[in-house]
Coordinates of N, CA and C in Angstrom, one line a residue:
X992 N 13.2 -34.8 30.4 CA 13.8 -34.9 29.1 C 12.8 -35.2 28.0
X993 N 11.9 -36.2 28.1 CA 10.5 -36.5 27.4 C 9.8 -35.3 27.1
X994 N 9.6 -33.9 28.2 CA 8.7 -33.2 28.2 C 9.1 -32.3 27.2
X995 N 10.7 -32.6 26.9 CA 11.5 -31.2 26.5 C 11.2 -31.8 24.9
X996 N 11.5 -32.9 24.6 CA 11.7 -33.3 23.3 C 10.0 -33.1 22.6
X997 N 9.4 -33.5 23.7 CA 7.5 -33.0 23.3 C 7.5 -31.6 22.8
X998 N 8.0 -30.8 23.9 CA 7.8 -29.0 23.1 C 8.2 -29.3 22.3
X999 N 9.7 -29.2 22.2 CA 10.6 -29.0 20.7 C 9.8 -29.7 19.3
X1000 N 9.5 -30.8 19.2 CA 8.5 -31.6 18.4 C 7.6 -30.5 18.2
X1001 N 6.7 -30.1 18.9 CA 5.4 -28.7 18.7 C 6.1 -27.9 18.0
X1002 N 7.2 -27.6 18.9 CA 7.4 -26.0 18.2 C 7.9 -26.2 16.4
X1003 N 8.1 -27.2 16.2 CA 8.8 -27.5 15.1 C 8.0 -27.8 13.9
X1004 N 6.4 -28.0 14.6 CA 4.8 -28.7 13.8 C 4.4 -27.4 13.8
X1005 N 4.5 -26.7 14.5 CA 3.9 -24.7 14.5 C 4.1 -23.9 13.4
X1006 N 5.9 -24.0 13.4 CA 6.8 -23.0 12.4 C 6.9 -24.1 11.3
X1007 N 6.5 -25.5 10.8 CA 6.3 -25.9 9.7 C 4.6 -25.5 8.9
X1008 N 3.7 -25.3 10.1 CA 2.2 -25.0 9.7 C 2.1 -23.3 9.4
X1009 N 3.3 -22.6 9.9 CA 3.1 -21.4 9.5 C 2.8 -21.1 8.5
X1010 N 4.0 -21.6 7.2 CA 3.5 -21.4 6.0 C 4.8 -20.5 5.6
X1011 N 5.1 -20.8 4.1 CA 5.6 -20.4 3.3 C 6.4 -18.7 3.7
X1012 N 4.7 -18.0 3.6 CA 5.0 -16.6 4.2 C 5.7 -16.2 5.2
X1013 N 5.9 -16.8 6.2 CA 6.6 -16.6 7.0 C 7.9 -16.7 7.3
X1014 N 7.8 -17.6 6.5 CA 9.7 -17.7 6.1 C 10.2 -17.6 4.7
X1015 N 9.3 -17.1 3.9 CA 10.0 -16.5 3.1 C 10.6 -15.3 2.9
X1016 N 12.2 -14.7 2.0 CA 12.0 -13.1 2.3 C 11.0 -12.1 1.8
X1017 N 11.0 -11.4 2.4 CA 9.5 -10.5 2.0 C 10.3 -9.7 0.2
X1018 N 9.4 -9.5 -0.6 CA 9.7 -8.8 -1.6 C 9.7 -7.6 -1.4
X1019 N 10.4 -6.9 -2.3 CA 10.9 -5.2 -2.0 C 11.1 -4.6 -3.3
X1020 N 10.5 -5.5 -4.5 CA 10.8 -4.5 -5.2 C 9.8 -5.0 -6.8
X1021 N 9.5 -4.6 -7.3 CA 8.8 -4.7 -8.7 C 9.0 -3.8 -9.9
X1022 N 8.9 -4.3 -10.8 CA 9.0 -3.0 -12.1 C 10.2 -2.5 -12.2
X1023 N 11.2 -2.8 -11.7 CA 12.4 -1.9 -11.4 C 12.0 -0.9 -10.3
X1024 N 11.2 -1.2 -9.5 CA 11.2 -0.1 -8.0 C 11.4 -0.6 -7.2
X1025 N 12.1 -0.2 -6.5 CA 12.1 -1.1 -4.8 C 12.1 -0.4 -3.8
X1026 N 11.1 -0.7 -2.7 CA 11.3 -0.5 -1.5 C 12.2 0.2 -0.9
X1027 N 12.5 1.8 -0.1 CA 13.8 1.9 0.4 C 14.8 3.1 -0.4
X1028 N 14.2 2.7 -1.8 CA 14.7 3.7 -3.1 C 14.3 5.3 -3.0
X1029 N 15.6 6.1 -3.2 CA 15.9 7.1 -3.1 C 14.9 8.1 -4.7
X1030 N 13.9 8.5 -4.1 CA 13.1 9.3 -5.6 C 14.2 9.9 -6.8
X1031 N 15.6 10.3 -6.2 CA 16.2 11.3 -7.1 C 16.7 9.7 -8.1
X1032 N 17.0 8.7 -7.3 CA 17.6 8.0 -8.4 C 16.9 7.2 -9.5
X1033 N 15.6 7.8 -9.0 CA 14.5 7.4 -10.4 C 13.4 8.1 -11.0
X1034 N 14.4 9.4 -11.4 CA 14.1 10.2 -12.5 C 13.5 9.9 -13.9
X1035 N 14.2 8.4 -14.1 CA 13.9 8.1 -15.4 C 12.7 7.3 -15.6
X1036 N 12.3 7.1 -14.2 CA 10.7 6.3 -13.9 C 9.4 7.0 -13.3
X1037 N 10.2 7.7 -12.5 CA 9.0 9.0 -12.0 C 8.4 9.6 -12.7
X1038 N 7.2 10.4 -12.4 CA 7.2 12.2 -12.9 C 7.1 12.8 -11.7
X1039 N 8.7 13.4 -11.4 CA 8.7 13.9 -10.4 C 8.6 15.4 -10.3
X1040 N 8.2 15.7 -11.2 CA 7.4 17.2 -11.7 C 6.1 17.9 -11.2
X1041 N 5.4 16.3 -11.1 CA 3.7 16.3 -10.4 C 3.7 15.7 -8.9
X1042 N 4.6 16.0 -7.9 CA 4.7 15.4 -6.5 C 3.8 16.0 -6.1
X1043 N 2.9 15.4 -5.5 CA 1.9 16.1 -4.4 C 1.5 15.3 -3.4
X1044 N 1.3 15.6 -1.8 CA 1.3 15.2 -0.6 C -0.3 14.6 -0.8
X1045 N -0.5 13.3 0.2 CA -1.9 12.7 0.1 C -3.1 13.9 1.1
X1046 N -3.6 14.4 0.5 CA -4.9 15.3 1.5 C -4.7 15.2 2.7
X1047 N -5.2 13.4 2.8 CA -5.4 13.2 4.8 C -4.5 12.4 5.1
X1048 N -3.3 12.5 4.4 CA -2.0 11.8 5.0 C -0.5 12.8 4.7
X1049 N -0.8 14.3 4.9 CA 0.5 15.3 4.2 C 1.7 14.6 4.8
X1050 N 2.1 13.6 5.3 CA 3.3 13.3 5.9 C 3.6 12.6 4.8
X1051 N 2.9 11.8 3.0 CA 3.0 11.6 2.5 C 3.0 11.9 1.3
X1052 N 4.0 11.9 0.6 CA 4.1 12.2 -0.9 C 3.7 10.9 -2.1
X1053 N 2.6 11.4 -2.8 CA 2.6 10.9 -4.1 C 2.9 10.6 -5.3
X1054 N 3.4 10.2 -6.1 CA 4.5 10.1 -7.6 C 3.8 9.2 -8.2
X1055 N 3.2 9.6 -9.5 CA 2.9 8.4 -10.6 C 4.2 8.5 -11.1
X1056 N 3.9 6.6 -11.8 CA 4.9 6.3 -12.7 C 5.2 6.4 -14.0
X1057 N 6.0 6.8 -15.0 CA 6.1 7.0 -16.2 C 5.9 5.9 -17.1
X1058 N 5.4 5.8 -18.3 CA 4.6 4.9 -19.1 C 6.1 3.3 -18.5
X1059 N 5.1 2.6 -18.1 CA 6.5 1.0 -17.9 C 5.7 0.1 -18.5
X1060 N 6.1 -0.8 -19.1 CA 6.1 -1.7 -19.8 C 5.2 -2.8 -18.8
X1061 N 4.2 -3.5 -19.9 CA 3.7 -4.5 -18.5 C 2.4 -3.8 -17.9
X1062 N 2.3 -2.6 -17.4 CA 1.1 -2.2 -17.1 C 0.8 -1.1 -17.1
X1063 N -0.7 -0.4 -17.0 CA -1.2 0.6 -17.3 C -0.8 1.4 -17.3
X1064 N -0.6 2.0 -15.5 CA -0.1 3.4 -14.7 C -0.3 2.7 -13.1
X1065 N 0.7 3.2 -12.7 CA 1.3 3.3 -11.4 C 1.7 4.2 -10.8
X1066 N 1.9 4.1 -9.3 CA 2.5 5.4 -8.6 C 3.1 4.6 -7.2
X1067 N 4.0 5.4 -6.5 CA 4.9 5.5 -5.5 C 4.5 6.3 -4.6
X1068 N 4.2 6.0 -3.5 CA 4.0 6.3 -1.8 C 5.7 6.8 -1.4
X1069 N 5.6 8.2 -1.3 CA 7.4 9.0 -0.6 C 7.3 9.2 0.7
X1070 N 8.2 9.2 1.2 CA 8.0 9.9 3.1 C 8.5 11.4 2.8
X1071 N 7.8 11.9 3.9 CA 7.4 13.7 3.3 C 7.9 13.9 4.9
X1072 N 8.4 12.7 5.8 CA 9.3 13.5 7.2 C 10.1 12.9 7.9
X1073 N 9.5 11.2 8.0 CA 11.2 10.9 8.6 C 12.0 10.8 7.6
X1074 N 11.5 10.3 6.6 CA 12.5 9.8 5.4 C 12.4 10.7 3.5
X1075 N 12.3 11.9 3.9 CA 11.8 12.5 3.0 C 12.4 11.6 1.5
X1076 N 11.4 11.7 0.7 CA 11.3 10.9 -0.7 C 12.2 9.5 -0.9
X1077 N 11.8 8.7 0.7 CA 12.0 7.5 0.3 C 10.8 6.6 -0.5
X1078 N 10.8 5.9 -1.2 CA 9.8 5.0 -1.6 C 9.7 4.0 -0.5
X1079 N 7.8 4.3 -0.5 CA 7.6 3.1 0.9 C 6.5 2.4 0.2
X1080 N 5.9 2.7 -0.6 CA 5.0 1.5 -1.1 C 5.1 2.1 -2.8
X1081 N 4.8 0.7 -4.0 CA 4.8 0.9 -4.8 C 2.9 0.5 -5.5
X1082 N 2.6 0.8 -6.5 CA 1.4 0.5 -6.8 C 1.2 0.1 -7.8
X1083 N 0.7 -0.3 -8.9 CA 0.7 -0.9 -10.0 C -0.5 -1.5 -10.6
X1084 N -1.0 -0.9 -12.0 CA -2.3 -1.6 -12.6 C -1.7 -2.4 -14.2
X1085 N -1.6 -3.5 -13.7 CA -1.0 -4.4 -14.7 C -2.2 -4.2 -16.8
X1086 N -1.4 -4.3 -18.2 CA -2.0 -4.0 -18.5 C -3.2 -4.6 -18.8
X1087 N -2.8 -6.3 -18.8 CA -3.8 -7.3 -18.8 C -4.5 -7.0 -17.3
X1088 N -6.2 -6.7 -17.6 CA -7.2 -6.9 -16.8 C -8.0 -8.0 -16.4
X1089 N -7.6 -9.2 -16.9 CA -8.6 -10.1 -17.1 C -8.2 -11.0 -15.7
X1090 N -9.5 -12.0 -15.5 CA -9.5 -12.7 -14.1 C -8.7 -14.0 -14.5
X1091 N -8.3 -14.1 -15.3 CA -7.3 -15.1 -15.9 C -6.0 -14.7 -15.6
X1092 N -5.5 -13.7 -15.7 CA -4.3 -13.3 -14.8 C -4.1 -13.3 -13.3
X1093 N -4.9 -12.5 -13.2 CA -4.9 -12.7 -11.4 C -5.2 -13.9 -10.6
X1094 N -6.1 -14.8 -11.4 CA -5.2 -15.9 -11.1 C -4.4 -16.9 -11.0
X1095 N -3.6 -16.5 -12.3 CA -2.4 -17.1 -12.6 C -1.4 -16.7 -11.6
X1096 N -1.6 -14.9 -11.3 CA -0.5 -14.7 -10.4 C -0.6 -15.0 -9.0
X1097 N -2.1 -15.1 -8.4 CA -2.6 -15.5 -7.7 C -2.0 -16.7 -6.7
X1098 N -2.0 -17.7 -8.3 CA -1.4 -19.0 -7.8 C 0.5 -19.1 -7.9
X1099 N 1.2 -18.4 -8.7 CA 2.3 -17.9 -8.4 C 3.2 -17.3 -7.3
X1100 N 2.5 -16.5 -6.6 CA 2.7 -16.3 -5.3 C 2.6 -16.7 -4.2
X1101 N 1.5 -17.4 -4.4 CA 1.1 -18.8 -3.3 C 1.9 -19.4 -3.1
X1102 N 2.3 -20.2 -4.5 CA 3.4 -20.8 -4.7 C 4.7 -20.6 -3.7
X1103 N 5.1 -19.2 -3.9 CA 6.1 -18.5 -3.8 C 6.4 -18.1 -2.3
X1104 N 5.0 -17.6 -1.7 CA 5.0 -16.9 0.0 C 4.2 -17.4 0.7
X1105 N 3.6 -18.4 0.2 CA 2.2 -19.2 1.2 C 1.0 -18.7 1.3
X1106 N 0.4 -19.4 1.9 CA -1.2 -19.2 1.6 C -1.5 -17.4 2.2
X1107 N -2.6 -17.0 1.4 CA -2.4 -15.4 1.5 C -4.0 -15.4 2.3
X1108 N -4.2 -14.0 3.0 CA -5.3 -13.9 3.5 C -5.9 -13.2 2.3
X1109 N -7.7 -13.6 2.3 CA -8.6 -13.1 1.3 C -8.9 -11.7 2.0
X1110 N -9.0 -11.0 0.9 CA -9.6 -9.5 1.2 C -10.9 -9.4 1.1
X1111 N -12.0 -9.3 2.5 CA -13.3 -9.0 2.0 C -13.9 -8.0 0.9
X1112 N -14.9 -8.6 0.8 CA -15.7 -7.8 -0.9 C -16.8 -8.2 -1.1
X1113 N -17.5 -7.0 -1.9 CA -19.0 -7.5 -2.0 C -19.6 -8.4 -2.5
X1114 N -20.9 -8.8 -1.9 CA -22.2 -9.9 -2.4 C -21.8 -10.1 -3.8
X1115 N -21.8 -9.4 -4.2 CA -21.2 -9.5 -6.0 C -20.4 -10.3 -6.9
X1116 N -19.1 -10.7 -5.8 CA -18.2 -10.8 -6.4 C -17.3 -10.2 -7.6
X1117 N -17.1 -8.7 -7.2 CA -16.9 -7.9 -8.4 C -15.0 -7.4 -7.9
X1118 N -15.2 -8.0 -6.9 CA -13.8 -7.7 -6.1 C -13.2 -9.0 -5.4
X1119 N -12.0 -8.9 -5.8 CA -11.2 -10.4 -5.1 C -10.1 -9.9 -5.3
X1120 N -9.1 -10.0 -3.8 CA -8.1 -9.3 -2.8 C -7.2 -10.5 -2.1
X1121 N -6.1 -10.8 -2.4 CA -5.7 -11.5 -1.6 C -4.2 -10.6 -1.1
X1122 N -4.0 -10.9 0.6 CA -3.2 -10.4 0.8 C -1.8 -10.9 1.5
X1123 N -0.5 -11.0 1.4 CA 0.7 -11.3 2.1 C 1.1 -10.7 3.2
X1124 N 1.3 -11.0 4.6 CA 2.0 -10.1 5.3 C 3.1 -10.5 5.9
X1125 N 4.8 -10.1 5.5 CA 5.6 -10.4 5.9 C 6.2 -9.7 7.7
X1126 N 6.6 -10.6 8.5 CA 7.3 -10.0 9.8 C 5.8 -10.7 10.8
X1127 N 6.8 -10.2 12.0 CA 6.2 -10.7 13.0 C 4.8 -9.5 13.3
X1128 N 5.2 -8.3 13.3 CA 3.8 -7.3 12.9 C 3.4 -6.9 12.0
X1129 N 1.8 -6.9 12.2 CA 0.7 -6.9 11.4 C 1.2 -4.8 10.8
X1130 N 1.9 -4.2 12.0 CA 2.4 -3.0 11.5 C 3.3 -2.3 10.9
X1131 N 4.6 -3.5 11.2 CA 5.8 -2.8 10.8 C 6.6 -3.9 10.0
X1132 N 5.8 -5.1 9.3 CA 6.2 -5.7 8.4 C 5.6 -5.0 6.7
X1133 N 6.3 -6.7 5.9 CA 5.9 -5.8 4.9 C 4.5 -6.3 3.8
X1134 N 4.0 -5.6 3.3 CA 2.9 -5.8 2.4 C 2.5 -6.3 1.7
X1135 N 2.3 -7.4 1.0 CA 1.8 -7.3 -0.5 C 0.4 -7.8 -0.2
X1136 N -0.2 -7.1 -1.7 CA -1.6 -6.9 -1.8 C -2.0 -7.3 -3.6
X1137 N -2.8 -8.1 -3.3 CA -3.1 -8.7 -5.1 C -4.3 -8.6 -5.2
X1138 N -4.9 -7.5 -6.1 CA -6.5 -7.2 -6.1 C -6.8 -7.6 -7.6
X1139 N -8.2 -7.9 -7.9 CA -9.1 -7.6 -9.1 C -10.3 -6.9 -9.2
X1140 N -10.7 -6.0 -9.9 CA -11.9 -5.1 -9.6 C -12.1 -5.4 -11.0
X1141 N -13.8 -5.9 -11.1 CA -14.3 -6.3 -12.4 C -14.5 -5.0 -12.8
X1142 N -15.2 -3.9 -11.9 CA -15.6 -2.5 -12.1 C -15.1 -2.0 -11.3
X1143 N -14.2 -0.5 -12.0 CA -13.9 0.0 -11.8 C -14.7 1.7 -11.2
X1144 N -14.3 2.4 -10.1 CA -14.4 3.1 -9.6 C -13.4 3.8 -8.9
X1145 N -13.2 5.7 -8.8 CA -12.3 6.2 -8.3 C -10.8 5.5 -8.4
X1146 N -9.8 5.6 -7.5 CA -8.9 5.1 -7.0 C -8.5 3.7 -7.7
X1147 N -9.9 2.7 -7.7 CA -9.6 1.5 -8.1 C -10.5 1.0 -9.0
X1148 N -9.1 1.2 -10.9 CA -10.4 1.2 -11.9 C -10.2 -0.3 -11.8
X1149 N -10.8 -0.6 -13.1 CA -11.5 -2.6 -13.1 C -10.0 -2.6 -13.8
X1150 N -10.1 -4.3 -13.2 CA -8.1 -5.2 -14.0 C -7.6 -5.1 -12.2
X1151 N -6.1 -5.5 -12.8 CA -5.8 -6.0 -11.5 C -4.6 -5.3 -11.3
X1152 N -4.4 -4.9 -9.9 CA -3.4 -4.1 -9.1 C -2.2 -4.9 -8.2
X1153 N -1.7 -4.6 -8.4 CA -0.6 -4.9 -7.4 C 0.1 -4.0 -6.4
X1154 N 0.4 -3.9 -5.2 CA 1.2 -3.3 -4.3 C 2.1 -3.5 -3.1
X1155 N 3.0 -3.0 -2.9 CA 3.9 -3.6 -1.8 C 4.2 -2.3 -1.5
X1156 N 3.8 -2.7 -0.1 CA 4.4 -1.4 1.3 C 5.1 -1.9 2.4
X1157 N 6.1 -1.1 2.5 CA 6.8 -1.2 3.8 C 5.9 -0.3 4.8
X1158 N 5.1 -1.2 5.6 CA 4.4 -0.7 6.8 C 5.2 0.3 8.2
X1159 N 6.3 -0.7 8.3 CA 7.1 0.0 9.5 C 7.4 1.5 8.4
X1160 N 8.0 1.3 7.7 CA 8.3 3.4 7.4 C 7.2 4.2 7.5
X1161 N 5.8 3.5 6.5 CA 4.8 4.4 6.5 C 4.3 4.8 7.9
X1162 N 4.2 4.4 9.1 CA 4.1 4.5 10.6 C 5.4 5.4 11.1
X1163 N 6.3 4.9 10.5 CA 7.7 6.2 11.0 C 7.1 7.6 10.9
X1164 N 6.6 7.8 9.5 CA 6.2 8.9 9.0 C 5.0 9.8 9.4
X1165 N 3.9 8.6 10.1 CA 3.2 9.5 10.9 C 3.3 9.9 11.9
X1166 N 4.5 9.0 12.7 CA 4.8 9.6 14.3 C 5.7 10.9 14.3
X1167 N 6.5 10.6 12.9 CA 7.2 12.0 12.7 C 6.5 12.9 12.4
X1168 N 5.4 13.1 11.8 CA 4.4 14.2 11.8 C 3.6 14.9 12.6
X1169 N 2.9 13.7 13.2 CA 2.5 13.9 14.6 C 3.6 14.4 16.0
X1170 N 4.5 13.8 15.8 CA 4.9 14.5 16.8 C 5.7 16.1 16.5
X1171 N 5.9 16.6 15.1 CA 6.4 17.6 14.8 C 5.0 18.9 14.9
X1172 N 3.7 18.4 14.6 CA 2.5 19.1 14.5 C 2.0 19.1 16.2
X1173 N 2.6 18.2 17.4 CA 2.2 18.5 18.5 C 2.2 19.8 19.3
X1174 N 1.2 20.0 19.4 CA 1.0 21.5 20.7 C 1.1 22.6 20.0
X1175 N 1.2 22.4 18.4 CA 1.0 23.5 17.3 C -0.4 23.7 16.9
X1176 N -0.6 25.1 17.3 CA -2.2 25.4 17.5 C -2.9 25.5 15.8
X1177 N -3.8 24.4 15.9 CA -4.7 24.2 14.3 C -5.0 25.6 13.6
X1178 N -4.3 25.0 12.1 CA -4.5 26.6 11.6 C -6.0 26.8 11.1
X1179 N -6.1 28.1 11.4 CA -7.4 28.5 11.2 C -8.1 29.0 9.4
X1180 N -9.0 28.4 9.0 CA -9.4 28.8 7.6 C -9.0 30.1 7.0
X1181 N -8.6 30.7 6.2 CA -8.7 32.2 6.0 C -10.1 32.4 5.0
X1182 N -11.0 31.3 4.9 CA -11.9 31.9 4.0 C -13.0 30.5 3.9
X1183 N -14.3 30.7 4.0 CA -14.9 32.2 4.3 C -14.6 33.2 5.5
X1184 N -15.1 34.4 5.7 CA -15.1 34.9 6.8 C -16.1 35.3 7.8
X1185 N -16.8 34.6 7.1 CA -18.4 34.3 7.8 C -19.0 33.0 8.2
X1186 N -19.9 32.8 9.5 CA -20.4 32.0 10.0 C -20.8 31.3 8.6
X1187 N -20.5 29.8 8.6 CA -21.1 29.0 7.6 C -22.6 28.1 8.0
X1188 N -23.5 27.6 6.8 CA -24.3 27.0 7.7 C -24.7 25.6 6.4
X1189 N -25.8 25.2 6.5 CA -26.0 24.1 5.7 C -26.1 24.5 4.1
X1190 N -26.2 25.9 3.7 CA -25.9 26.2 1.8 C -24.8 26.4 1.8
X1191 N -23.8 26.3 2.6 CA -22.2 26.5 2.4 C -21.6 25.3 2.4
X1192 N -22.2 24.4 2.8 CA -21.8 22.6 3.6 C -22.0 21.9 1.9
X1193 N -23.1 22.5 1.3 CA -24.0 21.4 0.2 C -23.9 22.0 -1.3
X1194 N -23.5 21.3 -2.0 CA -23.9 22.0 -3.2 C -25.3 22.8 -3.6
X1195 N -24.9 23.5 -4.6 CA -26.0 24.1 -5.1 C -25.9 24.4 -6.5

């Protein structure tokens, strides 16, 4: 009886040291978008005129956001096969850039989902990432991600970002791809139609 009330005691010092995050519910939704949401029913937030699949992820569809209030420009991550144009991750560049916000919100969310893991970044400190991950998998829970880039480059200009993905759909979507592209023989270039060599590889 002693040994039993000892576990129970642990188990109870474990799921209190877990943290916030782990028992909080996971968020699903920002800006008026959420998680799960059907693309046609937000027409009036989309530009769903310029959809186009990611290069090296075609099982996914891309959607920027139409001018929203609050931040820059954003876009929407769609499923392009199990769940064609569901929204699975949202993205967001808030319009305040400054490191005075991020970590205001920083510490708001903390507040809110518990201590977040830091995202590595360079010698510099030109980058600071902190991340949430809700569910028992690192794969098929859900996301959130709070970045600042002092300098901006490609993909991720300078100011601060926000995003939340549902990991389990995005994983739906590649096994549905993958397994629909299995044993289907790679299609072959139509052009050039000549052996290439290293002035075809390289600019000139």
């Amino acid at each position: 009886m002693h040994s039993r009330l000892t576990a129970l005691l642990v188990l109870i010092l474990v799921l209190a040291l877990a943290g916030p995050a782990a028992a909080a519910k996971a968020p699903s939704e920002i800006a008026g978008i959420a998680l799960g949401a059907d693309a046609d029913s937000l027409r009036d937030r989309l530009d769903l005129s310029r959809m186009a699949p990611l290069w090296d992820r075609p099982w996914l569809i891309r959607v920027n956001l139409k001018p929203t209030k609050g931040f820059d420009a954003g876009y929407v991550i769609l499923g392009g096969c199990a769940t064609t144009n569901r929204v699975e991750r949202v993205r967001l560049k808030y319009k305040d850039g400054s490191l005075a916000l991020f970590n205001k919100l920083a510490k708001e969310l903390t507040a809110r989902y518990g201590v977040p893991t830091p995202q590595p970044g360079g010698k510099d400190g030109k980058y600071k990432g902190l991340r949430w991950l809700f569910g028992t998998s690192k794969t098929g829970g859900t996301d959130l991600l709070l970045e600042h880039f002092e300098k901006g480059s490609g993909e991720d200009p300078a100011g601060n970002v926000i995003r939340i993905t549902d990991n389990g759909a995005l994983n739906q979507e590649r096994d549905c791809y993958e397994s629909m592209v299995r044993g289907v023989p790679e299609p072959q270039p139509a052009f050039p139609l000549f052996e290439i060599d290293e002035t075809w590889l390289l600019p000139k």
